Amino acid sequence: ATCSLDRFLMVWKLKTQCRAYRFVGHVEAVTGVEFSPDGKLLASASQDQTVRLWIPCIHGESSILKGHTASVRSVSFSHDGYSLVSASNDKSIKIWSVCSQRLLFTLFQHTHWVRCAKFSPDGRIIVSCSEDKSVKIWDARNKTCINSFSDYEGFVNFVDFNPSGTCIASAGSNHTVKLWDIRINKLLQHFKVHRAGVNCVSFHPSGNYLITASTDGTLKILDILEERLIYTLHGHKGPVLSVAFSKGGEKFASGGADAQVLLWKTNFDSFDYKEVLKHNFRRTHIDDPPHLLDIYPRSPHLHDVKLQSVEVS
């Protein structure tokens, strides 16, 4: 599923090449789209201040969720598909019930436009980022902000959880990508690999790789375990605005300001992947599950108070 400034949603059938459904409903640019976990619904966010829920079939019927008073920047389902979180330029984050299609509650604390909000894999935590230069962690049950990270060099365009839910990645307007461990509230890795703002990131389902999309026109794949850049991908003519791995991680799609959607095939060699897991087996089995696929192999132990971030240039 793709969305665009042209106000349309497109659902593409990838098996029979070049088949697509075009969904019409939003009256302004569509800024975000996401499938529900079971694939039976599609949620979209728009500059027309609404969130829509679509049935992704040939008819493209939708229902409208109204509540925001400014452009909606992002929309995301909880892992169980029962809830939806939306972020808006009205400085608020709203959580909706998918079944009853009504507003459950609103989170206020950001002092500027909220660019992105996501549920953790277990649905208990929400992460959000704003042009107030903060990343906030919310307890979804208590409806309270439990932590806040600040980035004074620029604001964060996009945030997301790694597959285990113990770490967040942030894409910065200051050309950087940062990884934070939310259990110990520390910056773990700091990648300076782009020449312009980073607009979107996506974790590989293994949690070992991160792909980034930037205004510099490139996509980059980062190896988190080895703390290094492994691929730079050129294909878009102009800024790359979004990127997402497929559920299995064997493909990813990217969308750009050139009005193109590119579908890529990954070439992570399966043998190498097994070797990496074997090599990191000891590190990944220290914590009780759920654990982080230990993404800071060369950092000090947790009882050492002088934790340092790893900077990769």
Tab-separated table of C-alpha atoms in Angstrom:
chain	number	residue	atom	x	y	z
A	1	ALA	CA	0.000	0.000	0.000
A	2	THR	CA	1.294	3.462	-0.872
A	3	CYS	CA	0.098	7.020	-0.280
A	4	SER	CA	0.971	10.291	-1.925
A	5	LEU	CA	0.558	14.042	-2.146
A	6	ASP	CA	-1.835	13.283	-5.029
A	7	ARG	CA	-4.522	12.482	-2.364
A	8	PHE	CA	-4.865	8.844	-3.418
A	9	LEU	CA	-4.101	5.548	-1.737
A	10	MET	CA	-2.849	2.756	-3.977
A	11	VAL	CA	-2.917	-0.942	-3.157
A	12	TRP	CA	-0.607	-2.875	-5.456
A	13	LYS	CA	-0.822	-6.563	-6.300
A	14	LEU	CA	2.791	-7.659	-6.522
A	15	LYS	CA	2.246	-11.222	-7.745
A	16	THR	CA	0.426	-10.167	-10.912
A	17	GLN	CA	2.705	-7.322	-11.931
A	18	CYS	CA	1.293	-3.796	-12.280
A	19	ARG	CA	-2.203	-4.444	-10.890
A	20	ALA	CA	-3.330	-1.754	-8.485
A	21	TYR	CA	-6.444	-0.391	-6.772
A	22	ARG	CA	-6.728	3.361	-6.360
A	23	PHE	CA	-8.697	4.512	-3.310
A	24	VAL	CA	-10.302	7.958	-3.398
A	25	GLY	CA	-11.581	9.686	-0.277
A	26	HIS	CA	-9.069	12.074	1.283
A	27	VAL	CA	-9.360	15.655	0.075
A	28	GLU	CA	-5.762	16.642	0.899
A	29	ALA	CA	-2.359	14.931	0.659
A	30	VAL	CA	-2.156	11.483	2.282
A	31	THR	CA	0.830	11.454	4.640
A	32	GLY	CA	0.867	7.900	6.013
A	33	VAL	CA	-0.553	4.439	5.366
A	34	GLU	CA	-0.289	1.092	7.138
A	35	PHE	CA	-1.854	-2.364	6.898
A	36	SER	CA	-3.367	-3.894	10.015
A	37	PRO	CA	-1.410	-6.921	11.318
A	38	ASP	CA	-3.934	-9.351	9.800
A	39	GLY	CA	-3.970	-7.464	6.483
A	40	LYS	CA	-7.760	-6.986	6.519
A	41	LEU	CA	-7.714	-3.223	7.100
A	42	LEU	CA	-5.720	-0.262	5.913
A	43	ALA	CA	-5.299	2.955	7.915
A	44	SER	CA	-4.340	6.283	6.379
A	45	ALA	CA	-3.437	9.740	7.712
A	46	SER	CA	-3.987	12.936	5.773
A	47	GLN	CA	-3.473	16.679	5.738
A	48	ASP	CA	-7.294	16.926	5.655
A	49	GLN	CA	-7.140	16.367	9.480
A	50	THR	CA	-8.699	12.892	9.305
A	51	VAL	CA	-7.684	9.278	9.746
A	52	ARG	CA	-9.451	6.739	7.520
A	53	LEU	CA	-9.905	2.994	7.843
A	54	TRP	CA	-10.208	1.167	4.515
A	55	ILE	CA	-11.167	-2.352	3.516
A	56	PRO	CA	-8.437	-3.162	0.959
A	57	CYS	CA	-10.682	-4.644	-1.728
A	58	ILE	CA	-11.839	-3.533	-5.146
A	59	HIS	CA	-14.558	-1.238	-3.718
A	60	GLY	CA	-12.222	0.580	-1.341
A	61	GLU	CA	-14.834	1.502	1.257
A	62	SER	CA	-13.629	3.617	4.163
A	63	SER	CA	-14.775	5.054	7.471
A	64	ILE	CA	-13.531	8.391	8.801
A	65	LEU	CA	-12.041	9.058	12.241
A	66	LYS	CA	-12.351	12.748	13.119
A	67	GLY	CA	-10.746	14.386	16.130
A	68	HIS	CA	-7.540	16.125	15.090
A	69	THR	CA	-7.627	19.853	14.389
A	70	ALA	CA	-4.610	19.963	12.046
A	71	SER	CA	-2.790	17.755	9.521
A	72	VAL	CA	-2.306	14.148	10.633
A	73	ARG	CA	1.305	13.098	10.069
A	74	SER	CA	1.334	9.383	10.813
A	75	VAL	CA	-0.871	6.453	11.700
A	76	SER	CA	0.074	3.057	13.127
A	77	PHE	CA	-1.708	-0.083	14.345
A	78	SER	CA	-1.028	-1.835	17.643
A	79	HIS	CA	0.377	-5.355	17.270
A	80	ASP	CA	-3.001	-6.971	18.038
A	81	GLY	CA	-4.770	-4.724	15.523
A	82	TYR	CA	-7.300	-3.452	18.090
A	83	SER	CA	-5.902	0.072	18.452
A	84	LEU	CA	-4.572	2.798	16.219
A	85	VAL	CA	-2.258	5.685	17.122
A	86	SER	CA	-2.126	8.923	15.122
A	87	ALA	CA	0.236	11.909	15.356
A	88	SER	CA	-0.712	15.395	14.253
A	89	ASN	CA	0.350	18.993	13.738
A	90	ASP	CA	-2.179	19.887	16.474
A	91	LYS	CA	0.626	18.756	18.901
A	92	SER	CA	-1.404	15.752	20.061
A	93	ILE	CA	-1.272	11.963	19.799
A	94	LYS	CA	-4.615	10.171	19.612
A	95	ILE	CA	-5.382	6.516	20.281
A	96	TRP	CA	-8.428	5.043	18.541
A	97	SER	CA	-10.401	1.827	18.923
A	98	VAL	CA	-10.424	0.000	15.588
A	99	CYS	CA	-13.518	-2.101	16.427
A	100	SER	CA	-15.779	0.728	17.638
A	101	GLN	CA	-14.007	3.343	15.458
A	102	ARG	CA	-13.986	5.929	18.216
A	103	LEU	CA	-11.404	7.983	20.060
A	104	LEU	CA	-10.131	6.304	23.245
A	105	PHE	CA	-7.804	8.997	24.622
A	106	THR	CA	-5.416	11.811	23.678
A	107	LEU	CA	-1.818	12.360	24.797
A	108	PHE	CA	-0.661	15.975	25.186
A	109	GLN	CA	2.845	17.059	26.147
A	110	HIS	CA	4.624	17.923	22.944
A	111	THR	CA	4.956	21.658	22.353
A	112	HIS	CA	5.237	21.519	18.560
A	113	TRP	CA	3.988	19.427	15.612
A	114	VAL	CA	4.114	15.678	16.272
A	115	ARG	CA	5.639	13.960	13.265
A	116	CYS	CA	5.334	10.268	14.142
A	117	ALA	CA	3.944	7.893	16.804
A	118	LYS	CA	4.269	4.094	17.053
A	119	PHE	CA	3.145	1.302	19.368
A	120	SER	CA	5.739	-1.048	20.857
A	121	PRO	CA	5.473	-4.716	19.731
A	122	ASP	CA	3.681	-5.644	22.999
A	123	GLY	CA	1.344	-2.619	22.764
A	124	ARG	CA	2.181	-1.325	26.248
A	125	ILE	CA	4.352	1.616	25.163
A	126	ILE	CA	4.020	4.358	22.555
A	127	VAL	CA	6.976	6.320	21.182
A	128	SER	CA	6.511	9.716	19.546
A	129	CYS	CA	8.723	12.403	18.031
A	130	SER	CA	8.056	16.073	17.486
A	131	GLU	CA	9.500	19.247	16.029
A	132	ASP	CA	9.969	20.339	19.655
A	133	LYS	CA	13.204	18.245	19.327
A	134	SER	CA	12.056	15.568	21.748
A	135	VAL	CA	11.322	11.853	21.561
A	136	LYS	CA	8.806	10.792	24.195
A	137	ILE	CA	7.977	7.354	25.606
A	138	TRP	CA	4.400	6.896	26.839
A	139	ASP	CA	2.764	4.250	29.006
A	140	ALA	CA	-0.311	3.360	26.934
A	141	ARG	CA	-2.214	1.977	29.942
A	142	ASN	CA	-1.558	4.816	32.388
A	143	LYS	CA	-1.674	7.417	29.578
A	144	THR	CA	1.428	9.142	30.977
A	145	CYS	CA	4.791	10.203	29.578
A	146	ILE	CA	7.416	8.042	31.290
A	147	ASN	CA	10.534	9.273	29.528
A	148	SER	CA	11.824	11.888	27.129
A	149	PHE	CA	14.982	12.050	25.006
A	150	SER	CA	16.114	15.391	23.623
A	151	ASP	CA	18.064	16.028	20.453
A	152	TYR	CA	19.214	19.629	20.421
A	153	GLU	CA	20.945	19.393	17.034
A	154	GLY	CA	17.651	19.043	15.166
A	155	PHE	CA	14.234	17.435	15.378
A	156	VAL	CA	13.365	13.804	14.728
A	157	ASN	CA	11.347	12.980	11.596
A	158	PHE	CA	10.526	9.361	12.363
A	159	VAL	CA	10.788	6.841	15.207
A	160	ASP	CA	10.175	3.108	15.487
A	161	PHE	CA	10.786	0.161	17.807
A	162	ASN	CA	13.100	-2.715	17.000
A	163	PRO	CA	11.333	-6.110	16.733
A	164	SER	CA	12.002	-7.011	20.386
A	165	GLY	CA	10.652	-3.659	21.633
A	166	THR	CA	13.664	-2.838	23.793
A	167	CYS	CA	15.220	-0.244	21.542
A	168	ILE	CA	14.059	2.678	19.389
A	169	ALA	CA	15.615	4.125	16.261
A	170	SER	CA	15.169	7.796	15.413
A	171	ALA	CA	15.688	9.471	12.036
A	172	GLY	CA	16.952	13.024	12.432
A	173	SER	CA	16.663	16.219	10.421
A	174	ASN	CA	20.353	16.715	11.346
A	175	HIS	CA	21.406	13.844	9.016
A	176	THR	CA	21.779	11.299	11.856
A	177	VAL	CA	20.229	8.011	12.906
A	178	LYS	CA	20.270	7.193	16.623
A	179	LEU	CA	19.510	4.006	18.511
A	180	TRP	CA	18.371	4.228	22.127
A	181	ASP	CA	17.952	1.418	24.669
A	182	ILE	CA	14.725	2.306	26.474
A	183	ARG	CA	15.450	-0.097	29.368
A	184	ILE	CA	18.498	1.864	30.518
A	185	ASN	CA	17.603	5.162	28.762
A	186	LYS	CA	20.917	5.410	26.966
A	187	LEU	CA	22.033	6.296	23.478
A	188	LEU	CA	23.716	3.183	22.062
A	189	GLN	CA	24.628	3.988	18.497
A	190	HIS	CA	24.838	7.186	16.511
A	191	PHE	CA	25.186	6.861	12.729
A	192	LYS	CA	26.331	9.842	10.666
A	193	VAL	CA	26.180	8.352	7.196
A	194	HIS	CA	23.818	10.664	5.267
A	195	ARG	CA	24.462	14.098	3.777
A	196	ALA	CA	20.920	15.386	4.419
A	197	GLY	CA	17.978	14.792	6.752
A	198	VAL	CA	16.829	11.211	7.361
A	199	ASN	CA	13.097	10.809	6.743
A	200	CYS	CA	12.358	7.197	7.626
A	201	VAL	CA	13.900	3.984	8.994
A	202	SER	CA	12.826	0.343	8.994
A	203	PHE	CA	14.142	-2.583	11.039
A	204	HIS	CA	14.748	-5.946	9.394
A	205	PRO	CA	12.551	-8.564	11.176
A	206	SER	CA	15.718	-10.138	12.644
A	207	GLY	CA	16.546	-6.819	14.337
A	208	ASN	CA	20.097	-7.063	12.952
A	209	TYR	CA	19.752	-4.552	10.127
A	210	LEU	CA	18.294	-1.076	9.768
A	211	ILE	CA	17.473	0.608	6.479
A	212	THR	CA	17.348	4.407	6.245
A	213	ALA	CA	15.794	6.795	3.699
A	214	SER	CA	17.194	10.284	3.263
A	215	THR	CA	16.691	13.606	1.502
A	216	ASP	CA	20.184	13.074	-0.001
A	217	GLY	CA	18.505	10.667	-2.461
A	218	THR	CA	19.949	7.461	-1.026
A	219	LEU	CA	18.898	4.482	1.062
A	220	LYS	CA	21.465	2.973	3.389
A	221	ILE	CA	21.508	-0.416	5.107
A	222	LEU	CA	23.210	-0.492	8.497
A	223	ASP	CA	24.481	-3.644	10.191
A	224	ILE	CA	23.560	-3.020	13.830
A	225	LEU	CA	25.487	-5.973	15.262
A	226	GLU	CA	28.704	-4.950	13.517
A	227	GLU	CA	27.993	-1.220	13.935
A	228	ARG	CA	28.702	-0.360	10.320
A	229	LEU	CA	27.232	0.821	7.045
A	230	ILE	CA	27.041	-2.090	4.593
A	231	TYR	CA	25.119	-0.766	1.550
A	232	THR	CA	24.297	2.562	-0.067
A	233	LEU	CA	21.465	2.309	-2.596
A	234	HIS	CA	20.802	4.762	-5.429
A	235	GLY	CA	17.579	4.619	-7.395
A	236	HIS	CA	15.406	7.622	-6.585
A	237	LYS	CA	15.864	10.957	-8.303
A	238	GLY	CA	15.490	13.307	-5.359
A	239	PRO	CA	14.634	12.850	-1.669
A	240	VAL	CA	13.655	9.380	-0.432
A	241	LEU	CA	10.683	9.858	1.880
A	242	SER	CA	9.793	6.398	3.150
A	243	VAL	CA	11.056	2.830	3.370
A	244	ALA	CA	9.680	-0.409	4.800
A	245	PHE	CA	10.844	-4.025	5.005
A	246	SER	CA	8.374	-6.762	4.103
A	247	LYS	CA	7.190	-8.978	6.971
A	248	GLY	CA	9.734	-11.679	6.142
A	249	GLY	CA	12.526	-9.229	5.391
A	250	GLU	CA	13.232	-10.622	1.918
A	251	LYS	CA	12.073	-7.410	0.200
A	252	PHE	CA	11.689	-3.735	0.989
A	253	ALA	CA	9.912	-0.837	-0.682
A	254	SER	CA	10.914	2.808	-0.878
A	255	GLY	CA	8.956	5.902	-1.901
A	256	GLY	CA	10.448	9.153	-3.137
A	257	ALA	CA	9.682	12.737	-4.040
A	258	ASP	CA	10.171	11.612	-7.675
A	259	ALA	CA	6.642	10.055	-7.442
A	260	GLN	CA	8.168	6.587	-7.711
A	261	VAL	CA	7.804	3.519	-5.522
A	262	LEU	CA	10.721	1.114	-5.867
A	263	LEU	CA	10.569	-2.505	-4.757
A	264	TRP	CA	13.932	-3.978	-3.769
A	265	LYS	CA	15.053	-7.531	-3.077
A	266	THR	CA	17.445	-8.051	-0.170
A	267	ASN	CA	20.549	-10.132	-0.650
A	268	PHE	CA	21.432	-10.938	2.951
A	269	ASP	CA	22.998	-14.336	2.378
A	270	SER	CA	21.168	-16.939	4.480
A	271	PHE	CA	24.412	-18.735	5.359
A	272	ASP	CA	26.025	-15.492	6.520
A	273	TYR	CA	22.920	-14.666	8.525
A	274	LYS	CA	23.114	-18.008	10.367
A	275	GLU	CA	26.808	-17.445	10.994
A	276	VAL	CA	26.092	-13.998	12.453
A	277	LEU	CA	23.474	-15.473	14.781
A	278	LYS	CA	25.836	-18.264	15.834
A	279	HIS	CA	28.630	-15.762	16.398
A	280	ASN	CA	26.331	-13.650	18.586
A	281	PHE	CA	24.592	-16.545	20.348
A	282	ARG	CA	26.321	-15.932	23.685
A	283	ARG	CA	25.457	-12.231	23.644
A	284	THR	CA	21.837	-12.735	22.640
A	285	HIS	CA	21.108	-15.203	25.445
A	286	ILE	CA	22.187	-13.208	28.486
A	287	ASP	CA	18.852	-11.581	29.304
A	288	ASP	CA	15.609	-13.339	30.017
A	289	PRO	CA	13.230	-12.941	27.078
A	290	PRO	CA	12.152	-10.554	25.719
A	291	HIS	CA	15.720	-9.484	25.087
A	292	LEU	CA	17.461	-7.130	22.719
A	293	LEU	CA	19.554	-8.819	20.026
A	294	ASP	CA	22.360	-7.162	21.916
A	295	ILE	CA	23.128	-4.258	19.664
A	296	TYR	CA	26.025	-2.878	21.663
A	297	PRO	CA	28.624	-5.632	21.444
A	298	ARG	CA	31.561	-3.429	22.433
A	299	SER	CA	29.945	-1.280	25.105
A	300	PRO	CA	30.578	-1.696	28.862
A	301	HIS	CA	28.533	-3.974	31.084
A	302	LEU	CA	25.258	-2.633	32.460
A	303	HIS	CA	26.630	-2.224	35.985
A	304	ASP	CA	29.234	0.231	34.669
A	305	VAL	CA	27.768	3.729	34.997
A	306	LYS	CA	29.985	5.255	32.275
A	307	LEU	CA	27.970	4.051	29.266
A	308	GLN	CA	29.168	5.537	26.009
A	309	SER	CA	27.386	5.725	22.696
A	310	VAL	CA	29.042	4.304	19.604
A	311	GLU	CA	29.426	6.835	16.819
A	312	VAL	CA	29.772	5.559	13.256
A	313	SER	CA	30.885	8.016	10.608
